[in-house]
Coordinates of C-alpha atoms in Angstrom, one line a residue:
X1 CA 115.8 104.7 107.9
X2 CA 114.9 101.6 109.8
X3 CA 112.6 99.5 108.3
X4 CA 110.1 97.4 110.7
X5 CA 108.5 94.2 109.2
X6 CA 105.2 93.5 108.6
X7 CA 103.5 91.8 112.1
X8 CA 101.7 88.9 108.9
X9 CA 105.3 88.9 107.5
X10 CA 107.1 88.1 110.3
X11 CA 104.3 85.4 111.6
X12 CA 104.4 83.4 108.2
X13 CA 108.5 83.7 108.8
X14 CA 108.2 82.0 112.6
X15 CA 105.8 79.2 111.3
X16 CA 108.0 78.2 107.7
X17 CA 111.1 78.4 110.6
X18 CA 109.4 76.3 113.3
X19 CA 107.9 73.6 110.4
X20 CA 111.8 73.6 109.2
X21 CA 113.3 72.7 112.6
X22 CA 110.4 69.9 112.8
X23 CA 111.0 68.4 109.6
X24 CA 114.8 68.2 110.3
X25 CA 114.3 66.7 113.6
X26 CA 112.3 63.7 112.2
X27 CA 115.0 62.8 109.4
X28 CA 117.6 63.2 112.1
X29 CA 115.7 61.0 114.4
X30 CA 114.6 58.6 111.2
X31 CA 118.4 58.4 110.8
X32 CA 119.6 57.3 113.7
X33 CA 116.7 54.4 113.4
X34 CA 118.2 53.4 110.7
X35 CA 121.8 54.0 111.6
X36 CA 121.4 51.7 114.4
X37 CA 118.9 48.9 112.4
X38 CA 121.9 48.5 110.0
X39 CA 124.7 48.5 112.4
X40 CA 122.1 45.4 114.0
X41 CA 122.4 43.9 110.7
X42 CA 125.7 44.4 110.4
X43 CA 127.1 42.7 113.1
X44 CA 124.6 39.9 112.8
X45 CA 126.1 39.4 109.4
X46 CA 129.8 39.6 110.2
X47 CA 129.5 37.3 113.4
X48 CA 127.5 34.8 111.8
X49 CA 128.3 34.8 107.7
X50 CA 131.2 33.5 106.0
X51 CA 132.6 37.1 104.6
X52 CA 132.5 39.3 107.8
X53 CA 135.8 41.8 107.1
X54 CA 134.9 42.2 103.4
X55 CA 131.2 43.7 105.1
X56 CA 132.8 45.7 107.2
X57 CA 134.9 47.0 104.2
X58 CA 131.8 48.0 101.8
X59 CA 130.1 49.5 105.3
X60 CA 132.9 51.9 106.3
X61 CA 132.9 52.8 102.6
X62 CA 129.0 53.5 102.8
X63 CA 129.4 55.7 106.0
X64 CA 131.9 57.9 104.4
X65 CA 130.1 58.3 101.0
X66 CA 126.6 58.9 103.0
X67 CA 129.0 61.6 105.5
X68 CA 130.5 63.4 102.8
X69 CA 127.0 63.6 101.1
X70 CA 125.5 65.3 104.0
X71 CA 128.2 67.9 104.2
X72 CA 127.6 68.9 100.5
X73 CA 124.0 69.0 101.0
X74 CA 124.3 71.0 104.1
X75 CA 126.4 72.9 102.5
X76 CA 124.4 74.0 99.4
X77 CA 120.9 74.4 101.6
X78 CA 122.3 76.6 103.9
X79 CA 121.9 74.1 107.1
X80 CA 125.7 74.8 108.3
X81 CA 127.1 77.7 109.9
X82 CA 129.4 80.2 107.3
X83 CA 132.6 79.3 107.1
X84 CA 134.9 82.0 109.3
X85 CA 136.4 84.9 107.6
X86 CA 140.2 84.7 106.5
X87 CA 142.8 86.6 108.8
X88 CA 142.6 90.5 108.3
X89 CA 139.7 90.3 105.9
X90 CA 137.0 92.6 107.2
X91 CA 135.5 93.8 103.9
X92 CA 132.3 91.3 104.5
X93 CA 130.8 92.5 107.4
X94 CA 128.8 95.3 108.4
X95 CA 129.3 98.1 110.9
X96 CA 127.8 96.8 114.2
X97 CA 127.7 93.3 112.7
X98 CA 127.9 89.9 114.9
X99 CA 130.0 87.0 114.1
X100 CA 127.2 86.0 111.6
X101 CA 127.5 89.5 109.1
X102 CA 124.2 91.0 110.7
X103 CA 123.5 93.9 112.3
X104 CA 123.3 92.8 116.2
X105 CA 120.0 93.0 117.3
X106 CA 120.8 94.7 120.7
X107 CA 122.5 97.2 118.8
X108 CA 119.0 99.0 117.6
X109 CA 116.6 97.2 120.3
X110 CA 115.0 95.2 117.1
X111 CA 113.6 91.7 116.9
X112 CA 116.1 89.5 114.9
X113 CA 114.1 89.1 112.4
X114 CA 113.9 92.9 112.1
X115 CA 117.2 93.2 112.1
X116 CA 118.3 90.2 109.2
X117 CA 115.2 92.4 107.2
X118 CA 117.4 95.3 107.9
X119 CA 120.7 93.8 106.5
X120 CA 119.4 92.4 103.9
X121 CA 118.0 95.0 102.1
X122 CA 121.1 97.6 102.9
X123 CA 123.0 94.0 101.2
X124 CA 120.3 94.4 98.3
X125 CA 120.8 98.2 97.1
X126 CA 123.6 99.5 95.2
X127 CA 126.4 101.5 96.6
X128 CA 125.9 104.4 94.4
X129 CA 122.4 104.7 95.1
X130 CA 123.0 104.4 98.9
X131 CA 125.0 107.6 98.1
X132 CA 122.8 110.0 96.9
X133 CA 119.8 109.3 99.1
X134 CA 118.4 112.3 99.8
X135 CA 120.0 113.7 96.9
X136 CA 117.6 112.9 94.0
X137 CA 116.0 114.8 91.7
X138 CA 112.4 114.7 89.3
X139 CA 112.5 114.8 86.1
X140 CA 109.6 114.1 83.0
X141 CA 111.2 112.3 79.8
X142 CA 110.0 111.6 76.8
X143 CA 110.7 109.4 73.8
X144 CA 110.1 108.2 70.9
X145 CA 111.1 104.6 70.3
X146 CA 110.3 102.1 67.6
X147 CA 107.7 100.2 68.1
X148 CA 109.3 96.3 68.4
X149 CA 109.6 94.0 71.3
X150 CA 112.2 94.9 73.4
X151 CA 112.4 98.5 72.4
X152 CA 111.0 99.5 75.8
X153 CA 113.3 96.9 78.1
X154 CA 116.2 98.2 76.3
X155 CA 115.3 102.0 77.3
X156 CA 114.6 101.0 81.0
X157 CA 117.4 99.0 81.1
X158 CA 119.7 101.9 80.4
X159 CA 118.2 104.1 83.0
X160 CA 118.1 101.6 85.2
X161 CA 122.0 101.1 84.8
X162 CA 122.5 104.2 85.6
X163 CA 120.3 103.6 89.2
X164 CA 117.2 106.1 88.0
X165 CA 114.1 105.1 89.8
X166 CA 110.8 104.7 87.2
X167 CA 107.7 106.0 89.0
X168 CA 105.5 106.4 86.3
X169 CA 105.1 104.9 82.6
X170 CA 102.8 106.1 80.0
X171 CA 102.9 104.7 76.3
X172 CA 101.3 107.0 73.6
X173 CA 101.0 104.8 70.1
X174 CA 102.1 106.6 66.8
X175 CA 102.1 105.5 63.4
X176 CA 105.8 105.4 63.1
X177 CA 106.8 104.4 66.9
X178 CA 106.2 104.6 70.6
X179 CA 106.1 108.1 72.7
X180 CA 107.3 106.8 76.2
X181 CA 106.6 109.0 79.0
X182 CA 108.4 108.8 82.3
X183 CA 108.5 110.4 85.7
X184 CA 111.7 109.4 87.0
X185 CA 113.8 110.1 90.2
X186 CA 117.4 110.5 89.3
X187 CA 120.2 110.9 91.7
X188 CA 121.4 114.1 92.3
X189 CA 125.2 113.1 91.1
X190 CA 123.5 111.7 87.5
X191 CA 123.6 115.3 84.9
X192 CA 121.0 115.4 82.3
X193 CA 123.1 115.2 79.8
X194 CA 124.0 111.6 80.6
X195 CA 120.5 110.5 80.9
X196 CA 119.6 112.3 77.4
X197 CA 122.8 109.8 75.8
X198 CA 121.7 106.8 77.7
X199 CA 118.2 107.1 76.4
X200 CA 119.7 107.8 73.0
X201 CA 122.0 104.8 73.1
X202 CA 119.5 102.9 73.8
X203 CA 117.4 103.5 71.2
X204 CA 115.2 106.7 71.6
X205 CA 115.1 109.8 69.7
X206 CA 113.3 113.3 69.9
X207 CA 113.9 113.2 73.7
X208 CA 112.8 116.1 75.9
X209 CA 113.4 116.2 79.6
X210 CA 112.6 118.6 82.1
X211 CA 112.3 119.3 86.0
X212 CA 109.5 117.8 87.6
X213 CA 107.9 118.5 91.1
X214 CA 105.7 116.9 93.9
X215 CA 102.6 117.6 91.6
X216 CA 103.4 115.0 89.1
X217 CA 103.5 112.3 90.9
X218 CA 99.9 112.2 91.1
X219 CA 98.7 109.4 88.4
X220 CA 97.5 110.4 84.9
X221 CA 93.6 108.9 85.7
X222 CA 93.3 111.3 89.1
X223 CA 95.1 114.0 87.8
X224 CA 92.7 113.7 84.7
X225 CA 89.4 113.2 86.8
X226 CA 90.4 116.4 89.3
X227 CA 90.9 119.1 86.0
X228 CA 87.1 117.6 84.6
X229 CA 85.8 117.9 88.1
X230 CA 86.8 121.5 88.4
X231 CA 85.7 122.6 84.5
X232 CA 82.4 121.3 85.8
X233 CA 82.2 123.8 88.3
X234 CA 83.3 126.6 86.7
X235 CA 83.6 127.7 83.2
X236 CA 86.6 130.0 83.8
X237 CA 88.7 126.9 84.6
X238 CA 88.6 125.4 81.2
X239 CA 92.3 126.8 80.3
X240 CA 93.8 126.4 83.6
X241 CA 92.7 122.7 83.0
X242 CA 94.0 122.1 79.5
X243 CA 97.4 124.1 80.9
X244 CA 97.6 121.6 83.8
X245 CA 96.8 119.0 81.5
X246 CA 99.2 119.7 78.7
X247 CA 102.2 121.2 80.1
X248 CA 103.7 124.8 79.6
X249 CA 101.6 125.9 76.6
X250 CA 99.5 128.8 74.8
X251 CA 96.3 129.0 75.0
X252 CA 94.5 131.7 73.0
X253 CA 90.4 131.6 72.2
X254 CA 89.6 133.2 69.0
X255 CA 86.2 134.6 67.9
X256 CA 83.9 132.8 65.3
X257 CA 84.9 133.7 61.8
X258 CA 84.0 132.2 58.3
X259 CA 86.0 129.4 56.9
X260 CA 88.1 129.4 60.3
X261 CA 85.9 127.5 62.7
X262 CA 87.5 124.1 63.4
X263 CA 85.5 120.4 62.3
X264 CA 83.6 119.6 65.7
X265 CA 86.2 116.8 66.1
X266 CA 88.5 119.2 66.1
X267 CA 92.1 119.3 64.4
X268 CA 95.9 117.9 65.4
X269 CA 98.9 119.2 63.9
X270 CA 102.5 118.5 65.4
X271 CA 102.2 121.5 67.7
X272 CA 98.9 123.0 68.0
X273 CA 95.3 121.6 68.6
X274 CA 92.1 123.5 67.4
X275 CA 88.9 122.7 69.0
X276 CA 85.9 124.2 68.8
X277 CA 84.9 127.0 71.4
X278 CA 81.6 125.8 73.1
X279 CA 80.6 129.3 73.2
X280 CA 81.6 129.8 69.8
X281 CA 85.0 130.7 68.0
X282 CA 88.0 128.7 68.5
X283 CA 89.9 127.0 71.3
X284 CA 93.6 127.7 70.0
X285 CA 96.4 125.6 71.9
X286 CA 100.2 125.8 70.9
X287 CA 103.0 124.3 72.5
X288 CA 106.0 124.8 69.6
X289 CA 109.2 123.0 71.9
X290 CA 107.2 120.0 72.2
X291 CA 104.7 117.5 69.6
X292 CA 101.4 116.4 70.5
X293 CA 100.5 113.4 70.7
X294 CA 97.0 111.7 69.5
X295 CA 96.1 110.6 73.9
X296 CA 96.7 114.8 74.4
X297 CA 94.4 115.9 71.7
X298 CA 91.6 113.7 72.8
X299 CA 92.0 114.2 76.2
X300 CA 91.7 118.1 75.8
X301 CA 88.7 117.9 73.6
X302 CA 87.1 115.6 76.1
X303 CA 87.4 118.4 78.7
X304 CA 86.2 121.0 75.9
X305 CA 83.3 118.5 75.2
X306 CA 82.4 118.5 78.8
X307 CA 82.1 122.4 79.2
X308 CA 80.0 122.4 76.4
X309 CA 77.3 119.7 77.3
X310 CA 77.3 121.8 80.5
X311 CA 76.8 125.2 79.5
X312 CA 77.0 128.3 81.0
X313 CA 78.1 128.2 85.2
X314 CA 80.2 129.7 87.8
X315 CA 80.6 129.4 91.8
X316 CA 77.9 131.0 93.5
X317 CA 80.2 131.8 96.3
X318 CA 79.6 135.7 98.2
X319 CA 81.4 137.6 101.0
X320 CA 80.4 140.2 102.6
X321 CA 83.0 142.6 103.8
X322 CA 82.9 145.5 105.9
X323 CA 85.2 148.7 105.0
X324 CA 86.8 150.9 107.8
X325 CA 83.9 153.3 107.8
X326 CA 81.0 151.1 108.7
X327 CA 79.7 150.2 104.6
X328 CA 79.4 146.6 103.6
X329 CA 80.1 145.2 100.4
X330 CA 80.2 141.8 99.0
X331 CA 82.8 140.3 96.9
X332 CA 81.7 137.7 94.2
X333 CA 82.3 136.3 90.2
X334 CA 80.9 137.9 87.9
X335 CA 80.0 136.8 84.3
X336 CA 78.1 138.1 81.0
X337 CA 75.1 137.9 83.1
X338 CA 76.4 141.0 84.8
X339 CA 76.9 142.9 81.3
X340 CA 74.0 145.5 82.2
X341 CA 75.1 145.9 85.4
X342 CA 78.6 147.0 84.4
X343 CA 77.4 149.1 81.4
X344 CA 75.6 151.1 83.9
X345 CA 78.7 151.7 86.0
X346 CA 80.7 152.9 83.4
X347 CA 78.1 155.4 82.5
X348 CA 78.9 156.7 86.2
X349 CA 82.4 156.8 86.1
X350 CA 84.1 160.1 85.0
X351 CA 86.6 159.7 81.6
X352 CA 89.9 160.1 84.0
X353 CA 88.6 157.1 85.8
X354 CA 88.2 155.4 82.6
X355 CA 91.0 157.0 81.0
X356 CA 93.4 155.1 83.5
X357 CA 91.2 152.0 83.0
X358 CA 92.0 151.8 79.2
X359 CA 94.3 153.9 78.3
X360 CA 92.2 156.2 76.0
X361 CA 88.9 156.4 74.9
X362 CA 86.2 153.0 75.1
X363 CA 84.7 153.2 71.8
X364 CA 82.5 150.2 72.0
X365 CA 81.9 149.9 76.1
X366 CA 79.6 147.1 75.4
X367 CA 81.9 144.3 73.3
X368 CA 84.5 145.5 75.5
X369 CA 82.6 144.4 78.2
X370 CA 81.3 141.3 77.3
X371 CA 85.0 140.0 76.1
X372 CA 86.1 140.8 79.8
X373 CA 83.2 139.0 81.1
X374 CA 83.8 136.1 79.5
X375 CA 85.3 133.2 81.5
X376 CA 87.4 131.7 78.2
X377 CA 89.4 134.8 79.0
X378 CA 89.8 134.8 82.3
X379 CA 87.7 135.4 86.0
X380 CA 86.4 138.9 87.1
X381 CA 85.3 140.0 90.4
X382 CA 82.6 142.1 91.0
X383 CA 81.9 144.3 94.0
X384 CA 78.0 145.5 94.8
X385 CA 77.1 147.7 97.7
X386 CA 74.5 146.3 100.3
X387 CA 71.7 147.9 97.7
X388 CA 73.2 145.9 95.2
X389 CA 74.7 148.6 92.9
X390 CA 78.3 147.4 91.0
X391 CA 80.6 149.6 92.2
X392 CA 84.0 147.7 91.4
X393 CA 85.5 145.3 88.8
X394 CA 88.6 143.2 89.0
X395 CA 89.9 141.3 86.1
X396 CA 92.2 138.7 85.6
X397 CA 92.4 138.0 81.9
X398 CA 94.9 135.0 80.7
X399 CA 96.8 136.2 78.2
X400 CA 98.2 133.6 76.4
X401 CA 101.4 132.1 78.8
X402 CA 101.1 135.4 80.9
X403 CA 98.1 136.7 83.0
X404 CA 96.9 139.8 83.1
X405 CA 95.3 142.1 86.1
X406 CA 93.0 145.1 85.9
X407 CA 90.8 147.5 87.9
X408 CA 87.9 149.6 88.0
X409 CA 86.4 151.9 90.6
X410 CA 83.7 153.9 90.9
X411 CA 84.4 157.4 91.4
X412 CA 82.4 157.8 94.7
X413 CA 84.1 154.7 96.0
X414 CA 87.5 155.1 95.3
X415 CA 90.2 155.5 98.0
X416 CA 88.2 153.4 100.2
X417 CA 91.4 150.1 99.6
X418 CA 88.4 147.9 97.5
X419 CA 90.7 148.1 94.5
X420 CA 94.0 146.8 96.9
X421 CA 91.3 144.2 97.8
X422 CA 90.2 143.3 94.3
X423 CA 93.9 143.0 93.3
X424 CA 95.1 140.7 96.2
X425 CA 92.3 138.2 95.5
X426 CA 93.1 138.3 91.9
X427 CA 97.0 137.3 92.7
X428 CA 95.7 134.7 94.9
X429 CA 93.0 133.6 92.2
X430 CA 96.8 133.8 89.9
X431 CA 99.1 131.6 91.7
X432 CA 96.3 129.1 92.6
X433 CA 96.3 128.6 88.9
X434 CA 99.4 128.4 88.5
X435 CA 101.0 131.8 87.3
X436 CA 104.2 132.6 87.8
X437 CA 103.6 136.4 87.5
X438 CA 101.1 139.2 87.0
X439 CA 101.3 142.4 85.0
X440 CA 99.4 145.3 85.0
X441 CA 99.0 148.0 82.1
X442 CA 98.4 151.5 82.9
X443 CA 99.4 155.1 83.0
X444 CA 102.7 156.5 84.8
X445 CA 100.4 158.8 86.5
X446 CA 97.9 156.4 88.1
X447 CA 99.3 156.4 91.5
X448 CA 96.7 154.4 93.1
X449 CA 97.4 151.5 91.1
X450 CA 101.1 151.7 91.4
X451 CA 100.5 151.7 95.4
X452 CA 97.7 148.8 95.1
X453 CA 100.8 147.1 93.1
X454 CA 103.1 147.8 96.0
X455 CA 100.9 146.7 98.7
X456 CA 101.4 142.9 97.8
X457 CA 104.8 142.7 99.2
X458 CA 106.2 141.1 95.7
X459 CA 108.6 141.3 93.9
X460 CA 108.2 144.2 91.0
X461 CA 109.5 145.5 87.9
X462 CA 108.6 148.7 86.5
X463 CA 108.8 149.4 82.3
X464 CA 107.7 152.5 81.0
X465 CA 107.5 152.7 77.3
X466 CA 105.3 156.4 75.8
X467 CA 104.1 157.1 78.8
X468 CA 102.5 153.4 79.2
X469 CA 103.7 151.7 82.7
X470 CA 103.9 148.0 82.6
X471 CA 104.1 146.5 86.3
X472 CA 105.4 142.9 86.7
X473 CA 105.4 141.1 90.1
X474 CA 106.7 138.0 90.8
X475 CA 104.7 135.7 92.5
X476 CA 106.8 133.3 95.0
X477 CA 105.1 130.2 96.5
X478 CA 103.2 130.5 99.9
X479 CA 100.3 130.3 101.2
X480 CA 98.2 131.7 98.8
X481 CA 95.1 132.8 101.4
X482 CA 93.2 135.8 100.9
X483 CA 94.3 139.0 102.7
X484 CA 90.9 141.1 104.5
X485 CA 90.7 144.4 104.7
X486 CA 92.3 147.0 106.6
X487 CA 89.8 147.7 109.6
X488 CA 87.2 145.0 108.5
X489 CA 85.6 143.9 111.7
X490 CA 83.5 140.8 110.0
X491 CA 83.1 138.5 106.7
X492 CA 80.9 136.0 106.1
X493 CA 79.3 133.6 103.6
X494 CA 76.4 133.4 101.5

């Protein structure tokens, strides 16, 4: 890649060059001065004094020393051409080169000065890493070093020997060392293995490493400020957030029970951090391949601080959709505000339709209900008819590392594709929280949903276990937009 200087850069280069040539003028013009003041003197001397040849002795002496002097100084400062290569040696200069070792100018249509920038910095960087660019991977380190000056140059001194690239640095104090935390670029040719014994060699233990993508390069601060910015909007995104924040982890919220309730501050151990559930019970994260660390825990309970002190709230966002036949219905969240509302449905719906809902009887509708409500446990969209009558309900419930997807329909509007519908926003709601796949529990014998599952165009695997069907897709990354509906002629916003 060609690299183009800076316009100031290369102005501050032509005025330090153009005050250089001045400043060597005048001494070579001061010299001559005085060259020819002394030669005056000189021959004055020998014409008129006593000891003329021993004078022109000393003098010739002089000239030499001053001569030889000047050639060393030019020399050292760069003022004198290189000296020519030896016969046959063409290991010095670069492809294209002129007789000066730098890529000609004419050669790419750049400036000079472009072009010595050019050389230079192809001179600067190391073979190897020429190499593999465009062949580099990402990768998130950490280690736990002592804590004692030079602990942390020795560590990047070993990566660095081994030309991986530092992007990013955090430091997480413990009692008994440092956690150092790295996003590094490492060339392609470099195994993990060998950066796992460099670190080690150089003086870190428990090291984990794993793959990193685009997404972490964004710094700790923004990263931090967009997951606190997006729990204040909605309450569902609380364990998206601490996810995103903490890595690959489970995160489970358990009701309030006596004796178990966490300290309001909240409690670390190596691999799991309790914190209190603003609206009640417990906010249960476990990560067991990997320690936390004292800047985790009170970053996570600053975000569960911050849902609390905001309460209850969710996107007020509506679409209204038309179905094939002419109907309208709009698509929204719903919440526990919507408890009644769904209560009343499933008063309407017949047992089969419940049946394939839940696999069996509901005993207790209601606390059923309001845990599927909830957004600690996930998002739910509703559907309501242009009367405003809840007709639908789609669920996507996080289940601790996996993510769950369920639907129910009306009787009277079923077969109408608003529970394909439901299901496509709620993989699209999935992957843009990051999910790698949803499942779905139901009955062999529920058709529709197997054909809503097979509508998505994924990737599907099919376990059947008593009768129970467990439906797995795979979700791959595109674009994750959402799909209308078959024959909708218009959707807007409210």
């Amino acid at each position: 890649m060609t690299r183009f200087p800076h316009p100031t850069t290369t102005g501050r280069r032509r005025i330090r060059h153009a005050a250089h040539h001045w400043r060597r003028e005048a001494v070579e013009l001061a010299a001559v001065f005085t060259a020819v003041a002394a030669a005056d003197l000189a021959a004055n001397l020998m014409a008129h004094g006593p000891g003329g040849p021993a004078l022109l002795t000393v003098s010739a002496v002089l000239l030499l020393s001053v001569a030889g002097f000047h050639t060393w100084w030019a020399r050292r400062h760069g003022h004198s051409p290189p000296p020519a290569d030896p016969p046959g040696d063409t290991g010095t200069a670069l492809p294209g080169a002129d007789e000066t070792g730098l890529p000609a100018a004419t050669d790419t249509g750049l400036p000079a000065a472009a072009a010595h920038d050019e050389a230079a910095a192809a001179h600067d960087e190391p073979d190897a890493v020429r190499e593999v660019l465009g062949g580099t991977t990402l990768w998130r380190l950490r280690t736990t070093v002592r804590d004692t000056p030079g602990s942390l140059a020795r560590l990047c001194g070993a990566l660095a020997h081994r030309h991986v690239d530092i992007l990013t640095l955090q430091t997480h104090p413990l009692s008994d060392g440092t956690v150092d935390e790295f996003l590094i670029r490492v060339p392609a040719a470099v195994p993990a293995q060998e950066i796992t014994r460099a670190v080690g060699a150089a003086g870190g233990r428990e090291t984990w490493l794993e793959r990193a993508d685009a997404h972490d390069l964004v710094d700790t601060p923004t990263r931090v400020l967009t997951l606190a910015t997006r729990t204040a909007l909605d309450a569902a995104e609380l364990p998206l957030a601490l996810r995103q924040l903490l890595g690959r982890c489970t995160i489970r919220s358990l009701p309030a029970e006596a004796g178990k309730v966490p300290p309001s501050e909240g409690e670390l151990t190596p691999f799991s951090l309790r914190l209190r559930d603003p609206s009640g019970g417990t906010v249960v994260v476990e990560r067991p391949y990997l320690p936390f660390t004292p800047t985790e825990f009170a970053r996570a309970r600053a975000l569960v601080e911050l849902d609390s002190r905001l309460g209850p709230r969710m996107p007020r966002r509506r679409e209204v959709l038309t179905l094939p036949e002419g109907n309208e219905i709009t698509v929204r969240r719903a919440g526990p505000g919507d408890l009644a509302a769904a209560r009343a449905m499933h008063d309407r719906c017949s047992s089969t339709t419940l049946n394939r809902r839940y696999h069996g009887p509901v005993g207790d509708a209601e606390r059923y209900l309001a845990h599927l409500l909830s957004p600690r446990h996930g998002r739910t969209l509703a559907v309501e008819t242009a009367s405003g009558r809840l007709v639908a309900l789609g669920h996507l419930l996080w289940d601790g590392d996996e993510t769950e997807v369920a639907l129910l329909v009306e009787d009277e509007w079923q077969g109408r594709g608003i529970g394909a519908e439901l299901l496509r926003r709620l993989v699209a709601l999935a992957r843009e929280g990051g999910a790698g796949a949803v499942y779905a529990v139901t009955k062999a014998a529920n058709t529709p949903m197997v054909a809503a599952m097979r509508g998505l165009g994924l990737a599907l695997d099919f376990q059947v276990e008593d009768g129970t069907l467990v439906i797995t897709a795979t979700l791959r990354s595109r674009d994750a937009s959402v799909p209308v509906l078959p024959g909708e002629h218009a959707a807007r916003e409210h």
